[in-house]
Short mmCIF file of C-alpha atoms and ligand atoms in Angstrom, two decimals:
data_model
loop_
_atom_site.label_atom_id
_atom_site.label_comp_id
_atom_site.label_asym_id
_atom_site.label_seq_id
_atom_site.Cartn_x
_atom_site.Cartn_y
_atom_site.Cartn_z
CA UNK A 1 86.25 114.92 69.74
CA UNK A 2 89.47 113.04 68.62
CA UNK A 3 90.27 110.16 70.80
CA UNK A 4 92.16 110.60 74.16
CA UNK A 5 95.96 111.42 73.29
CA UNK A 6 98.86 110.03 74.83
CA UNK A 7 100.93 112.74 77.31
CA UNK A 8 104.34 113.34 76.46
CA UNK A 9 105.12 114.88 80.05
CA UNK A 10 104.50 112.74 83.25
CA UNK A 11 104.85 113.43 86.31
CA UNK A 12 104.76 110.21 89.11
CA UNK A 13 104.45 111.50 92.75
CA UNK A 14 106.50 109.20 95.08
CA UNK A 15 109.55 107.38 95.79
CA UNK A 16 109.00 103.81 96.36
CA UNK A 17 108.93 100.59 94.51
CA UNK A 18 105.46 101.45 92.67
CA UNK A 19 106.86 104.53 91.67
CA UNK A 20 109.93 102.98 89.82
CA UNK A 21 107.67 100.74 88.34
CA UNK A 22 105.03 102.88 87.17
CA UNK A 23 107.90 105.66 85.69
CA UNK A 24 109.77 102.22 83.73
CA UNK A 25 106.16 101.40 82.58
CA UNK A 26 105.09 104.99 81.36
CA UNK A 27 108.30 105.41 79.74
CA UNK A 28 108.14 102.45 77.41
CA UNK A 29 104.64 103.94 76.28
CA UNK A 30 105.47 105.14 72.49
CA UNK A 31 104.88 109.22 72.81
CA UNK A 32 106.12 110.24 75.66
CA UNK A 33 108.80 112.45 75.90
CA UNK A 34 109.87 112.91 78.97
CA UNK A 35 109.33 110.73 82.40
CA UNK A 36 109.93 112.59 86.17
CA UNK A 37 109.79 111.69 89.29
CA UNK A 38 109.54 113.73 92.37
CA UNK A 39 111.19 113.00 95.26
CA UNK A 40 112.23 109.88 93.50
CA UNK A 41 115.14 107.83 94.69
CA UNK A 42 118.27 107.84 92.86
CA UNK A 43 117.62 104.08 92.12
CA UNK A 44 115.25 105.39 89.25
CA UNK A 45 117.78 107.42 87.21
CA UNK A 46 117.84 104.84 84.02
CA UNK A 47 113.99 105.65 83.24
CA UNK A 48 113.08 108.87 84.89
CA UNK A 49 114.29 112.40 85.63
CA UNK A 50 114.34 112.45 89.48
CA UNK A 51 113.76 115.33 91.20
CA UNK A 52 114.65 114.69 95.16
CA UNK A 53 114.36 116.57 97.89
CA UNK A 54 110.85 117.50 96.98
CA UNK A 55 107.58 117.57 99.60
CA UNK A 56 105.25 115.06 97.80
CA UNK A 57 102.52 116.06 100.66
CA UNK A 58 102.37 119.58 99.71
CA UNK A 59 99.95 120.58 97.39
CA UNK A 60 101.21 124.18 95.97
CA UNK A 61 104.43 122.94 95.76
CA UNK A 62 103.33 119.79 93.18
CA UNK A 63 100.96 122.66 91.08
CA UNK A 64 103.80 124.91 91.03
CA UNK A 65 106.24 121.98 89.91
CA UNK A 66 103.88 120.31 87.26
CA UNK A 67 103.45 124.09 85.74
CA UNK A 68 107.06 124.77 85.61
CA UNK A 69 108.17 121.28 83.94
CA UNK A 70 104.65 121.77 81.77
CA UNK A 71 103.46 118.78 82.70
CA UNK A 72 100.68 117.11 80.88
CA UNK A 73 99.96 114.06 83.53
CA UNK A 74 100.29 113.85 86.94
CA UNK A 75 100.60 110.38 88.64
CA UNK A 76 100.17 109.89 92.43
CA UNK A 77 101.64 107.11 93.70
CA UNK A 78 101.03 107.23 97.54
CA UNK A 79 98.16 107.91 99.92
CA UNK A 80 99.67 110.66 101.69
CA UNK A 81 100.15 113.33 99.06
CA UNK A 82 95.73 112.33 97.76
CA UNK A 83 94.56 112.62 101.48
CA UNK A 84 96.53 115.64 101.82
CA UNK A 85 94.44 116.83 98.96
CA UNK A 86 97.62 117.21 96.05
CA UNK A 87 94.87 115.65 93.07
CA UNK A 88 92.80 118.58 94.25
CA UNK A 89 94.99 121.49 94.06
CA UNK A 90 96.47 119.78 90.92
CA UNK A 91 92.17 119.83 89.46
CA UNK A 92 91.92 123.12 90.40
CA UNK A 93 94.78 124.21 88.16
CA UNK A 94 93.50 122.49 85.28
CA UNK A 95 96.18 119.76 85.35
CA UNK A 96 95.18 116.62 84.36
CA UNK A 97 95.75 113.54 87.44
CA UNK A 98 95.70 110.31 87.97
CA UNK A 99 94.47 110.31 91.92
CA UNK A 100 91.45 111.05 93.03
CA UNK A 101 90.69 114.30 95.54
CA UNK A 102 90.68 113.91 99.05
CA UNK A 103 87.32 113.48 99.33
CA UNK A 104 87.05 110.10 97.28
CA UNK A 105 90.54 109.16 98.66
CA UNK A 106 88.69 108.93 102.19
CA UNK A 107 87.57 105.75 101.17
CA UNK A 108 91.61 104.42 102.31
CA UNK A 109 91.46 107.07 104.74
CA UNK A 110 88.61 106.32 106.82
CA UNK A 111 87.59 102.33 107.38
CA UNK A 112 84.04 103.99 109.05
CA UNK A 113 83.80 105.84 105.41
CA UNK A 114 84.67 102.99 103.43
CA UNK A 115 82.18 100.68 105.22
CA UNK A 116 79.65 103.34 104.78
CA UNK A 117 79.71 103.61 101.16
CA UNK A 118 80.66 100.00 100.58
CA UNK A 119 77.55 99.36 102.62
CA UNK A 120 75.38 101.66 100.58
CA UNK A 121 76.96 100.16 97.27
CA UNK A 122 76.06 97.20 98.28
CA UNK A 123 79.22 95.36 98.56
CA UNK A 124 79.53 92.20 100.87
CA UNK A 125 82.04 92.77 103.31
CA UNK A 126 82.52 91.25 107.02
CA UNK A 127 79.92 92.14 109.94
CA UNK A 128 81.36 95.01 111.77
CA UNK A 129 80.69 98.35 113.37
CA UNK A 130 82.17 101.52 114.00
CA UNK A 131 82.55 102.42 117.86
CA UNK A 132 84.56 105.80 119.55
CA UNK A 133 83.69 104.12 122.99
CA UNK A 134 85.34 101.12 124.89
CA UNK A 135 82.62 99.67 126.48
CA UNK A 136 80.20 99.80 123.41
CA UNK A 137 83.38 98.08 121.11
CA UNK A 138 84.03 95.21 123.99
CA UNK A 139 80.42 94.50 124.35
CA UNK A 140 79.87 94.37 120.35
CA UNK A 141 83.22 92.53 120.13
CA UNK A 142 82.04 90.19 122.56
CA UNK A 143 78.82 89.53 120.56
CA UNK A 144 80.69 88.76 118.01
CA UNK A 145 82.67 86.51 119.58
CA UNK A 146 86.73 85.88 119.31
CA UNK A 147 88.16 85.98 116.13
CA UNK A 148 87.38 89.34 116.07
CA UNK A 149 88.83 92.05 113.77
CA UNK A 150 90.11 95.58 115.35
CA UNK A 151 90.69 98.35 113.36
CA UNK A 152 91.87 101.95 113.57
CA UNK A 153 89.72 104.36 111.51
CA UNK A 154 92.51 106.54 109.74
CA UNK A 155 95.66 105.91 108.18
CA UNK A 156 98.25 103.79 110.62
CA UNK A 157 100.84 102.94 108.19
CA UNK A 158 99.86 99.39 108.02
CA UNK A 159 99.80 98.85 111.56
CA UNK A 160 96.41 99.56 112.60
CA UNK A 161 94.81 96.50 111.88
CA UNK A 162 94.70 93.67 114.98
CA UNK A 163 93.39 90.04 114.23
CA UNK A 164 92.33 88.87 117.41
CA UNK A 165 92.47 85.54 118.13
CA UNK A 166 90.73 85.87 122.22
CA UNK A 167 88.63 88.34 123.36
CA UNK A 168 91.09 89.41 125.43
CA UNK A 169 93.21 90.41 122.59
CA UNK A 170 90.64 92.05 121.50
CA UNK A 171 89.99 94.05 124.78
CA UNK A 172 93.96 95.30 124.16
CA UNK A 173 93.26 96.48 120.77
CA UNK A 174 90.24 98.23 121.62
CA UNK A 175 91.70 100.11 124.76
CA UNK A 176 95.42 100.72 122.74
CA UNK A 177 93.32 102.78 119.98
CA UNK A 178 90.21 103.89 121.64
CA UNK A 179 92.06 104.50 125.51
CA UNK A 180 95.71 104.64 125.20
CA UNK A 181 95.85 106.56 121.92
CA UNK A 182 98.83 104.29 120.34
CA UNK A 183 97.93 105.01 116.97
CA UNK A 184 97.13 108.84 117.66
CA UNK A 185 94.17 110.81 115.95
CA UNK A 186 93.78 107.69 113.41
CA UNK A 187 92.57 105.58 116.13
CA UNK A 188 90.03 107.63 117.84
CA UNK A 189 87.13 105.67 115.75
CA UNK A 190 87.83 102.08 115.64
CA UNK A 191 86.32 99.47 113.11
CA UNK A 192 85.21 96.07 114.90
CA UNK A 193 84.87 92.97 112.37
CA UNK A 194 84.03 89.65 112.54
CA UNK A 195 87.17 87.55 111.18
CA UNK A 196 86.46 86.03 107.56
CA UNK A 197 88.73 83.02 106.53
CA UNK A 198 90.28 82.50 103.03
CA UNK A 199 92.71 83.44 100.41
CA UNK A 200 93.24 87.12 99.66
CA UNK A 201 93.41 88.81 96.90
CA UNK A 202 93.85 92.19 95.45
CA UNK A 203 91.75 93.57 92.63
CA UNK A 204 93.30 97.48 91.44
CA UNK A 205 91.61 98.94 88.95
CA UNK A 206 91.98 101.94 86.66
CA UNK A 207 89.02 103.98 87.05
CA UNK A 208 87.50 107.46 86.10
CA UNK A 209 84.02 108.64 87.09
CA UNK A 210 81.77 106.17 85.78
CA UNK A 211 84.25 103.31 84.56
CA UNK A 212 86.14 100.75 86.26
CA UNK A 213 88.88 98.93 84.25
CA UNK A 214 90.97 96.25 86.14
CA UNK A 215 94.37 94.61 86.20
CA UNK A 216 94.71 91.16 86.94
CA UNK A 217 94.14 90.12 90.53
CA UNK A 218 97.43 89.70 92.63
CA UNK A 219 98.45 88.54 96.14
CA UNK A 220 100.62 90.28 98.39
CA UNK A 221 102.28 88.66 101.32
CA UNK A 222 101.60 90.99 103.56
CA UNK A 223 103.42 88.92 106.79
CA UNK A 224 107.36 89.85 107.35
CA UNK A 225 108.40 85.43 107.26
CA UNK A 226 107.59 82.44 105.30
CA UNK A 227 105.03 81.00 106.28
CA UNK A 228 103.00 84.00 106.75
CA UNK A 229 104.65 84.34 110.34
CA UNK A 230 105.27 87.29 111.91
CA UNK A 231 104.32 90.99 112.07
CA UNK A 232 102.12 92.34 109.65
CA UNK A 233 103.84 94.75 106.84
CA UNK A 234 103.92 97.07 104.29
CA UNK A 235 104.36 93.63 101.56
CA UNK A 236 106.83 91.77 101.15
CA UNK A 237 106.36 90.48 97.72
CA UNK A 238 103.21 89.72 95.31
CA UNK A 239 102.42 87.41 92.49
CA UNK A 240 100.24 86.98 89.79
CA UNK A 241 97.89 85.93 88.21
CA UNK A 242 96.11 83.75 90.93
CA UNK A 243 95.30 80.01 90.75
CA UNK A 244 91.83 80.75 92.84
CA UNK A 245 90.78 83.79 90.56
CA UNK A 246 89.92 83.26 87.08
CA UNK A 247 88.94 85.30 84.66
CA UNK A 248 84.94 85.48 84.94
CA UNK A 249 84.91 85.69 88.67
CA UNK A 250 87.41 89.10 88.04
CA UNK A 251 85.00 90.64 85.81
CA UNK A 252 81.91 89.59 87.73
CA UNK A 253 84.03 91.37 90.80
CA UNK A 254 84.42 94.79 89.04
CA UNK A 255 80.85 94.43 88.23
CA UNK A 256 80.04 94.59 91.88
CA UNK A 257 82.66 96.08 93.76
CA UNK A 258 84.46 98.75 91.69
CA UNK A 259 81.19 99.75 89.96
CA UNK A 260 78.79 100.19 92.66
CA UNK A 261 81.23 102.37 94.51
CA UNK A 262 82.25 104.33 91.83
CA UNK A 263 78.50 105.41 91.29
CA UNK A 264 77.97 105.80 94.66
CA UNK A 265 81.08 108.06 95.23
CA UNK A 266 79.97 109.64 92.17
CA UNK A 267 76.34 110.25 93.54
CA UNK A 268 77.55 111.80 96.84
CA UNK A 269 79.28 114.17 94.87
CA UNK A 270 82.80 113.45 95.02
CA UNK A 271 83.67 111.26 91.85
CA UNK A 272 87.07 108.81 92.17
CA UNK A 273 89.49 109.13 89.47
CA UNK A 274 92.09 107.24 90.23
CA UNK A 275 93.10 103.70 90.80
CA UNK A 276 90.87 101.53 92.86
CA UNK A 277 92.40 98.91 95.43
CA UNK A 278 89.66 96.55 96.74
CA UNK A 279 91.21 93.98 98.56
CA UNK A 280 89.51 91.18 98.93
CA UNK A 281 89.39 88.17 100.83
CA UNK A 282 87.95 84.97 98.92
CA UNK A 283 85.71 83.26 101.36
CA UNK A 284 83.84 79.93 101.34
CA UNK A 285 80.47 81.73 101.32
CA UNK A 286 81.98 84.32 98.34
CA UNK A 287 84.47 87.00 98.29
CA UNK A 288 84.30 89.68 101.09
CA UNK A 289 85.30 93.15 100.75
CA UNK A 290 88.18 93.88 103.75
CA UNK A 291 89.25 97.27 102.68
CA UNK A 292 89.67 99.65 99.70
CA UNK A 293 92.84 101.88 99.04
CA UNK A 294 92.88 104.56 96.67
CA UNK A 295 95.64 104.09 94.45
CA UNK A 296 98.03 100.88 93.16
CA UNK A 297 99.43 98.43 95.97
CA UNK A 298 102.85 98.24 96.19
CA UNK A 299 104.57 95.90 95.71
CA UNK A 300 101.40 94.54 93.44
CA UNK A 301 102.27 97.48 91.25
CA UNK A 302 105.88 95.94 90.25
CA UNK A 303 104.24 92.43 90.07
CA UNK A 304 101.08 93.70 87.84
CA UNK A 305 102.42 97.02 85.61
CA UNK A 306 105.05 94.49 83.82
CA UNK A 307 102.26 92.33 82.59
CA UNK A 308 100.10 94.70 81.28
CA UNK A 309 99.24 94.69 77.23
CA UNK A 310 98.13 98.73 77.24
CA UNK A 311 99.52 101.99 76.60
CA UNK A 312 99.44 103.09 80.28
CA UNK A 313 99.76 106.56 80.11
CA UNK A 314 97.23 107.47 77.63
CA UNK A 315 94.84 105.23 79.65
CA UNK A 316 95.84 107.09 83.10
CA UNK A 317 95.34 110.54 80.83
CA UNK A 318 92.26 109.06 79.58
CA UNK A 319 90.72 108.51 83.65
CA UNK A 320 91.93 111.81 84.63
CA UNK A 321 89.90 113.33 82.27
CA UNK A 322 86.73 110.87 82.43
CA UNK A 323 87.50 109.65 79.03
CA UNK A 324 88.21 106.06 80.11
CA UNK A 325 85.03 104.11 78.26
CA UNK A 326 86.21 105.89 75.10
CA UNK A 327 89.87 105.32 75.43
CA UNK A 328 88.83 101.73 76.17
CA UNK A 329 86.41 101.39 73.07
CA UNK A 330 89.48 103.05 70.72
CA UNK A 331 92.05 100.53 72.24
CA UNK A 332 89.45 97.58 71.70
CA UNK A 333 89.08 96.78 75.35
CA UNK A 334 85.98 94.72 76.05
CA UNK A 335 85.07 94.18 79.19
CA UNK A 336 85.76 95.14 82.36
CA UNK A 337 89.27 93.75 82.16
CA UNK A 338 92.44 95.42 81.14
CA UNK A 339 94.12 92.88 78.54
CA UNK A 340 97.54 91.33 80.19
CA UNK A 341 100.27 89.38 78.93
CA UNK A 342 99.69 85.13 78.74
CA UNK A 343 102.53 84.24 81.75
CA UNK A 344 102.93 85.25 85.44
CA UNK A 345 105.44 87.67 87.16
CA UNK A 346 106.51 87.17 91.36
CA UNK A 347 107.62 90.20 92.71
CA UNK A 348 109.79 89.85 96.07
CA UNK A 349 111.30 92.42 98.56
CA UNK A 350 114.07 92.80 99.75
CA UNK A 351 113.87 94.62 103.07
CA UNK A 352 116.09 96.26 105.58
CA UNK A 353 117.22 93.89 109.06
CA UNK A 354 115.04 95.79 111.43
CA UNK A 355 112.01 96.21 109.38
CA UNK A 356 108.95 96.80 110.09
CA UNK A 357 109.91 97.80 113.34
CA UNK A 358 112.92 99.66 113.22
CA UNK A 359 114.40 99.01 110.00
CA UNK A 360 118.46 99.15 109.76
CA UNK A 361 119.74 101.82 107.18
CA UNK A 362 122.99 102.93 105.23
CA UNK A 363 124.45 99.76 104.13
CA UNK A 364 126.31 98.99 100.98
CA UNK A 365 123.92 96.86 98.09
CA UNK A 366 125.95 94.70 96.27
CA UNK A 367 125.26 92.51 93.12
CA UNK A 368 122.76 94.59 91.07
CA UNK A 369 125.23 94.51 87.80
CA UNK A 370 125.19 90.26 88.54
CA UNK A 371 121.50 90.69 87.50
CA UNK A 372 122.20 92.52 84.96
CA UNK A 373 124.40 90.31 83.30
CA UNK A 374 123.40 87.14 85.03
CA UNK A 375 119.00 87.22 85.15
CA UNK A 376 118.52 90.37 82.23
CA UNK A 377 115.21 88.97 82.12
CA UNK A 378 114.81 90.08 86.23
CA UNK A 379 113.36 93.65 86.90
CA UNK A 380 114.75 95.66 89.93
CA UNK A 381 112.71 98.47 90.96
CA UNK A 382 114.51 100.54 94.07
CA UNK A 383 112.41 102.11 97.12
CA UNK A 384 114.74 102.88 100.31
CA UNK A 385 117.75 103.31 98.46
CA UNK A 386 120.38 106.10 98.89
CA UNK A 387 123.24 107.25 96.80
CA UNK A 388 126.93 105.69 98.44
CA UNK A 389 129.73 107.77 98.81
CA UNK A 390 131.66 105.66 96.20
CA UNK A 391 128.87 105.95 93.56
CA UNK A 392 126.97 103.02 94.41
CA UNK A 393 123.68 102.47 96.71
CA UNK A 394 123.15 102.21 100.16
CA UNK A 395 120.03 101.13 101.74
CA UNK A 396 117.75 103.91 103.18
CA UNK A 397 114.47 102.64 103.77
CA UNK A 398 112.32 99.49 105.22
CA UNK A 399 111.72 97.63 101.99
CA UNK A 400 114.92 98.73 99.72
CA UNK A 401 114.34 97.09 96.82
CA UNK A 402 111.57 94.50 94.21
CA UNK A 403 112.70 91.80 92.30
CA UNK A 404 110.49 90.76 89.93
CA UNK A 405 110.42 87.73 87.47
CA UNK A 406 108.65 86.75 84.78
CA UNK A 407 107.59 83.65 83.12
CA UNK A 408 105.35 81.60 81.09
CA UNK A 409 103.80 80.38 84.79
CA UNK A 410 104.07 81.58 88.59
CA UNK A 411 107.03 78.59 89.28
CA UNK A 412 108.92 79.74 86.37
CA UNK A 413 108.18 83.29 87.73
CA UNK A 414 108.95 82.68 90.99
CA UNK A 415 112.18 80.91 89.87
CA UNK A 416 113.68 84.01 87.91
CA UNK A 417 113.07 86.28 90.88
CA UNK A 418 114.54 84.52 93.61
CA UNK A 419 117.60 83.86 91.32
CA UNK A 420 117.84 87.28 90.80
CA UNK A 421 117.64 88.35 93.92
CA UNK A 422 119.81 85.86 95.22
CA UNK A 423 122.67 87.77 93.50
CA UNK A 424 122.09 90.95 95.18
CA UNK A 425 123.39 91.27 99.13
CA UNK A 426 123.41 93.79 101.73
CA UNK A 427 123.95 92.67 105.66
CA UNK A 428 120.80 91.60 107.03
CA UNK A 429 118.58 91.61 104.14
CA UNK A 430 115.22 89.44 104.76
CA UNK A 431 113.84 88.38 101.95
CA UNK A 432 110.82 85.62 102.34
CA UNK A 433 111.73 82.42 100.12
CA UNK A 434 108.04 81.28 99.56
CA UNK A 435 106.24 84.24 97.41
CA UNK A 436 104.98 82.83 94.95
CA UNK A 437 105.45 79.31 95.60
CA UNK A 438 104.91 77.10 98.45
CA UNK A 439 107.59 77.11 100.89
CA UNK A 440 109.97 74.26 100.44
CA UNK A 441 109.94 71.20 103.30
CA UNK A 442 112.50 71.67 105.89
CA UNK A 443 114.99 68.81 105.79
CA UNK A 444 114.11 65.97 107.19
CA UNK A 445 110.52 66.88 107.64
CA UNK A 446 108.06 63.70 107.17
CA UNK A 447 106.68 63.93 103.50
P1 LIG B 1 93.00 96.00 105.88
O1 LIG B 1 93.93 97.16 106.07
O2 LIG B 1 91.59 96.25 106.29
O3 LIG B 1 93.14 95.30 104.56
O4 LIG B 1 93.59 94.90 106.87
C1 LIG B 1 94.92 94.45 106.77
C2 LIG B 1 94.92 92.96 106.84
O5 LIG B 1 94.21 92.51 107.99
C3 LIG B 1 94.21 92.31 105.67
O6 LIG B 1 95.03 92.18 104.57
C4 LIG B 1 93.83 90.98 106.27
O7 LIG B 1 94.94 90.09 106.26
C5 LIG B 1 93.51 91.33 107.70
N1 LIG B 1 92.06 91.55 107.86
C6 LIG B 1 91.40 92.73 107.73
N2 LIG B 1 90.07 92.57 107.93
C7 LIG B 1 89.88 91.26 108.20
C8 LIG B 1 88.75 90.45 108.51
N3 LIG B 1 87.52 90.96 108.60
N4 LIG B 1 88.96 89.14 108.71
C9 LIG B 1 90.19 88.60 108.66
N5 LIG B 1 91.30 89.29 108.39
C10 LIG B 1 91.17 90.61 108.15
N1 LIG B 2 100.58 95.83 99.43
C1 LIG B 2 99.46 96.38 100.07
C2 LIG B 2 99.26 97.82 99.85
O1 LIG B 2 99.87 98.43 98.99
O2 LIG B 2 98.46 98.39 100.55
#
């Protein structure tokens, strides 16, 4: 069999961030021909062919899309569109994806699933159980004892995970999923964890059946301030590489995280093909599993695709169709690690005034030809953005935009992406000022 071939028509499900980066990656791969992206924003027209007004979620309409535009690679970006079962339908047709089927995607879709088969792969992760009644969750919680992690079962869009720091917190979580129903369906089974302390980090790896090949470990800052203050959300920027996660202990992590669980997934019958999330948190007694997702993070996506030394698409092509080891073996890929460019890239957000509540929308963005001209080195990738009446863009979403800079180390990084985004404005843009780096003393403070 000749080796796995590069597709010349891609297809990335999604409209975010991740998607912008992962349609300006594909589309510097030599061979491809053509790049689309449905829904898209119309921040994404300089590397893709955008095809809006499109329901990611529904899987007919993606089959009949990718058969019309005869697509040779489908990409899914989001969760939604897997757990609604899209990689399936798309299987079924005989259309090669990158995503894996509902089944494997469970493992983001469920924390009770994940913990199972992490727990029968053998992966470390914090001491927890899975409870559907009150009184059994307070009394384990209890055991336990405060901090204690709460956590809805399904998908919550970020919000359905509660660090306690009293029991009495904890009580409130417990009865707002399990009682008062705030997070709906997706918190009728709650997850209760003992709190682990440390650094986090996120390991994503491209994988197909049997093989597990990763990117470099990121960080997101996952809190809306500096300082890590505030409400939790979807990230609000990411760097790497990471000071606290060298090379070895990355490898030795696929070895036991990503591998495991792909053989396990594999052995229950549904195989993952797809990318694999773990995210991690790097305790004093080892690194703990805290949670899988089943595809890239964003916004570690924008931070991670730029530094990547691979043609993506033929390796994506190559895990759709369980071809990975071989594509890795023809592309002289070791180990378990995905060769990266020396340097480091920050990626930071700029979000919408409002967000993550109730994020603000429809406001003019100004200064994105300054980085052009003024930080060409800077990458912009657009997520909530709309098209303005005048021909510019106008913000539409809770995280509008990612910066992202790169440079020969994470302050040099971190430097060309606050720069850049420093030049662009829209009113009430947050943006925190310490990814990446440590957050600068406030004057006066005692040194
Ligand atoms: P998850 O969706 O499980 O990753 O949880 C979201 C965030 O909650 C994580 O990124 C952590 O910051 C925090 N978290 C989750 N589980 C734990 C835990 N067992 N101990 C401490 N923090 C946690
Ligand atoms: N940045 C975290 C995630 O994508 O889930």
């Amino acid at each position: 069999m000749p080796v796995p071939a590069t597709p010349g028509r891609i297809l990335v499900i999604g409209s975010g961030g991740r998607e912008h980066a992962l349609a300006w990656r594909l589309a510097h791969d030599p061979g491809i021909e053509v790049v689309m992206v449905a829904p898209g924003n119309p921040g994404m027209h300089g590397v893709a062919t955008v095809i809006p007004g499109f329901d990611a979620t529904d899987p007919a309409a993606v089959v009949a899309l990718a058969r019309e535009r005869r697509v040779e690679l489908v990409v899914v970006g989001p969760e939604g569109p897997l757990v609604a079962g899209v990689a399936d339908a798309l299987r079924a047709a005989g259309i090669p994806v990158f995503g894996p089927d509902a089944a494997a995607a469970r493992i983001e879709g469920s924390k009770a699933f994940c913990r199972e088969v992490a727990g029968a792969a053998g992966v470390p992760m914090a001491e927890g159980a899975v409870f559907d009644a009150a009184a059994a969750a307070l009394a384990y919680a209890a055991r336990l004892g405060a901090p204690v992690v709460v956590k809805a079962d399904g998908l919550a869009a970020g919000k359905g995970v509660t660090v306690c720091a009293t029991l009495a917190e904890a009580e409130e979580a417990i009865r707002d999923a399990l009682e008062r129903r705030v997070f709906g369906a997706a918190g009728a089974r709650i997850v209760v964890e003992a709190a682990l302390r440390g650094a986090e980090a996120s390991l994503i790896a491209i994988c197909d059946a049997t093989t597990a090949l990763a990117l470099p470990p990121a960080r997101d800052h996952k809190r809306i301030g500096a300082g890590d203050r505030g409400p939790n959300t979807g990230g609000m920027g990411a760097f790497s590489p990471l000071p606290d996660l060298e090379e070895a202990a990355s490898a030795a992590l696929v070895e036991r995280v990503h591998g495991p669980v792909l053989a396990e997934l594999a052995r229950r019958g549904t195989p993952f093909r797809g990318a694999l999330y773990a995210g991690l948190m790097l305790t004093e007694e080892g690194p703990r599993l805290l949670e899988f997702n089943a595809r890239f993070g964003d916004p570690e996506a924008q931070a991670l695709l730029p530094r990547l030394s691979v043609p993506l698409a033929r390796l994506l092509l190559a895990a759709a169709t369980d071809r990975l080891a071989e594509a890795a073996a023809a592309l002289g890929i070791g180990g378990p690690l995905l060769p990266a460019e020396p340097g480091a890239t920050v990626a930071v957000v700029l979000a919408a005034p409002g967000y993550p509540a109730r994020p603000e929308v429809g406001a003019p963005i100004t200064g994105l030809e300054a980085v052009a001209r003024m930080a060409p080195g800077a990458l912009v990738f657009h997520a909530g953005v709309a098209a303005g009446r005048d021909g510019g863009l106008v913000t539409a979403g809770g995280r509008v935009l990612t910066v992202v800079g790169r440079g020969a180390d994470l302050a040099e990084a971190a430097r060309e992406a606050h720069d850049a985004a420093e030049l662009i404005d829209f009113p009430g843009l947050q943006r925190r000022r310490d990814v990446g780096r440590p957050l600068p003393a406030p004057a006066g403070a005692a040194r």
